[in-house]
Short mmCIF file of C-alpha atoms in Angstrom, two decimals:
data_model
loop_
_atom_site.label_atom_id
_atom_site.label_comp_id
_atom_site.label_asym_id
_atom_site.label_seq_id
_atom_site.Cartn_x
_atom_site.Cartn_y
_atom_site.Cartn_z
CA GLY N 1 88.54 45.74 129.88
CA GLY N 2 86.39 42.50 129.47
CA MET N 3 85.61 42.06 132.93
CA GLY N 4 82.44 43.83 133.51
CA GLY N 5 79.53 41.72 131.74
CA GLY N 6 80.78 38.38 133.31
CA MET N 7 78.64 37.81 136.67
CA PRO N 8 75.05 38.97 136.87
CA ARG N 9 74.24 35.19 136.35
CA GLY N 10 73.21 34.88 139.99
CA MET N 11 70.11 36.85 139.16
CA SER N 12 68.71 34.17 136.64
CA SER N 13 69.01 31.20 138.68
CA PRO N 14 65.20 30.99 139.74
CA LEU N 15 64.73 30.32 135.78
CA GLN N 16 67.34 27.20 135.49
CA SER N 17 65.76 25.20 138.49
CA GLY N 18 62.96 24.18 136.88
CA ASN N 19 64.73 22.38 133.78
CA ARG N 20 67.40 20.13 135.58
CA ARG N 21 67.70 17.99 132.85
CA THR N 22 68.50 20.08 130.17
CA TRP N 23 70.89 22.63 131.65
CA SER N 24 73.95 20.57 130.32
CA GLN N 25 73.02 20.97 126.94
CA ALA N 26 72.65 24.72 127.35
CA GLU N 27 76.26 24.85 128.70
CA GLN N 28 79.00 25.00 126.40
CA ALA N 29 81.28 23.36 128.59
CA PRO N 30 80.73 19.69 128.71
CA THR N 31 83.15 19.40 131.67
CA ASP N 32 80.41 21.15 133.97
CA THR N 33 79.54 18.82 136.53
CA GLU N 34 77.44 19.57 139.80
CA GLY N 35 81.05 20.19 141.43
CA SER N 36 81.67 23.18 138.86
CA ARG N 37 78.28 24.44 139.48
CA GLN N 38 78.94 24.49 143.18
CA ILE N 39 82.28 26.06 142.45
CA SER N 40 80.41 28.80 140.46
CA LYS N 41 77.65 29.35 142.37
CA ALA N 42 80.38 29.84 145.49
CA ILE N 43 82.30 32.36 143.85
CA GLY N 44 79.34 34.24 142.79
CA ARG N 45 78.46 34.45 146.09
CA LEU N 46 81.83 35.55 147.42
CA ASN N 47 81.69 38.12 144.79
CA THR N 48 78.22 39.40 145.63
CA SER N 49 78.05 39.28 148.91
CA VAL N 50 81.63 39.21 150.58
CA PRO N 51 83.77 42.31 150.79
CA MET N 52 87.03 41.56 149.17
CA HIS N 53 89.86 43.68 147.82
CA GLU N 54 89.00 42.46 144.60
CA LYS N 55 86.66 40.36 142.67
CA LEU N 56 87.71 36.47 142.46
CA SER N 57 88.06 35.84 138.77
CA TYR N 58 85.90 32.85 137.91
CA SER N 59 87.78 32.15 134.71
CA ASP N 60 91.01 32.04 136.14
CA VAL N 61 90.32 29.71 138.78
CA LYS N 62 87.63 27.40 137.15
CA GLY N 63 89.86 24.96 135.66
CA THR N 64 92.29 24.81 138.48
CA LEU N 65 89.30 24.45 141.21
CA GLU N 66 88.07 22.03 139.02
CA SER N 67 91.36 19.73 138.83
CA ILE N 68 91.13 18.91 142.54
CA PRO N 69 88.84 17.40 144.83
CA ILE N 70 85.58 19.40 145.05
CA GLU N 71 85.40 19.12 148.86
CA THR N 72 89.09 20.87 148.78
CA ALA N 73 87.76 23.73 146.24
CA LEU N 74 85.10 24.45 148.57
CA LYS N 75 87.09 24.70 151.50
CA ILE N 76 89.61 26.94 149.50
CA LEU N 77 86.73 29.35 148.86
CA LYS N 78 85.33 28.91 152.27
CA ASP N 79 88.80 30.31 153.55
CA VAL N 80 88.77 33.20 151.21
CA GLU N 81 85.10 34.12 152.84
CA SER N 82 86.45 33.90 156.46
CA SER N 83 89.86 35.79 155.76
CA ALA N 84 88.66 38.25 153.01
CA SER N 85 89.84 41.19 154.68
CA SER N 86 93.40 39.85 154.62
CA ILE N 87 93.68 38.50 151.57
CA LYS N 88 95.02 41.04 148.61
CA SER N 89 93.93 39.06 145.73
CA PRO N 90 91.45 36.33 145.99
CA THR N 91 92.41 34.97 142.61
CA ASN N 92 95.86 34.47 143.46
CA TYR N 93 95.19 33.06 146.83
CA VAL N 94 92.76 30.42 145.32
CA LEU N 95 95.05 29.56 142.72
CA ALA N 96 98.12 28.86 145.17
CA ALA N 97 96.17 27.03 147.72
CA ALA N 98 94.59 24.70 144.84
CA ARG N 99 98.23 24.02 143.55
CA ARG N 100 99.20 23.13 146.90
CA ALA N 101 96.12 20.83 147.48
CA SER N 102 97.04 19.12 143.93
CA THR N 103 100.61 18.59 144.99
CA GLY N 104 99.41 17.30 148.07
CA GLU N 105 101.08 19.73 150.51
CA GLY N 106 97.58 20.37 152.11
CA ILE N 107 96.15 23.80 153.01
CA PRO N 108 97.56 26.01 155.46
#
């Protein structure tokens, strides 16, 4: 299982705040925008501080969430947070909600 070492990123965040200009070279993905950083922060916070049935997989939902407006993506993550106890698979929930958003069906 390669799931273990993915997320201790939140602990190193104080180091990154000083060098805002260079973070884009440090990241491999040129698609990393302010929006995707907000998404990654929100998911990290969900995984560390919200009791969920299973962890939300950042790598699985990243591309889907980045393809919809950031406000919508963050709203979906907020919905996960508020109903975490009733969501069996946060990853599938986010993917389904994002797909609905991208097809214009709206979020329930």
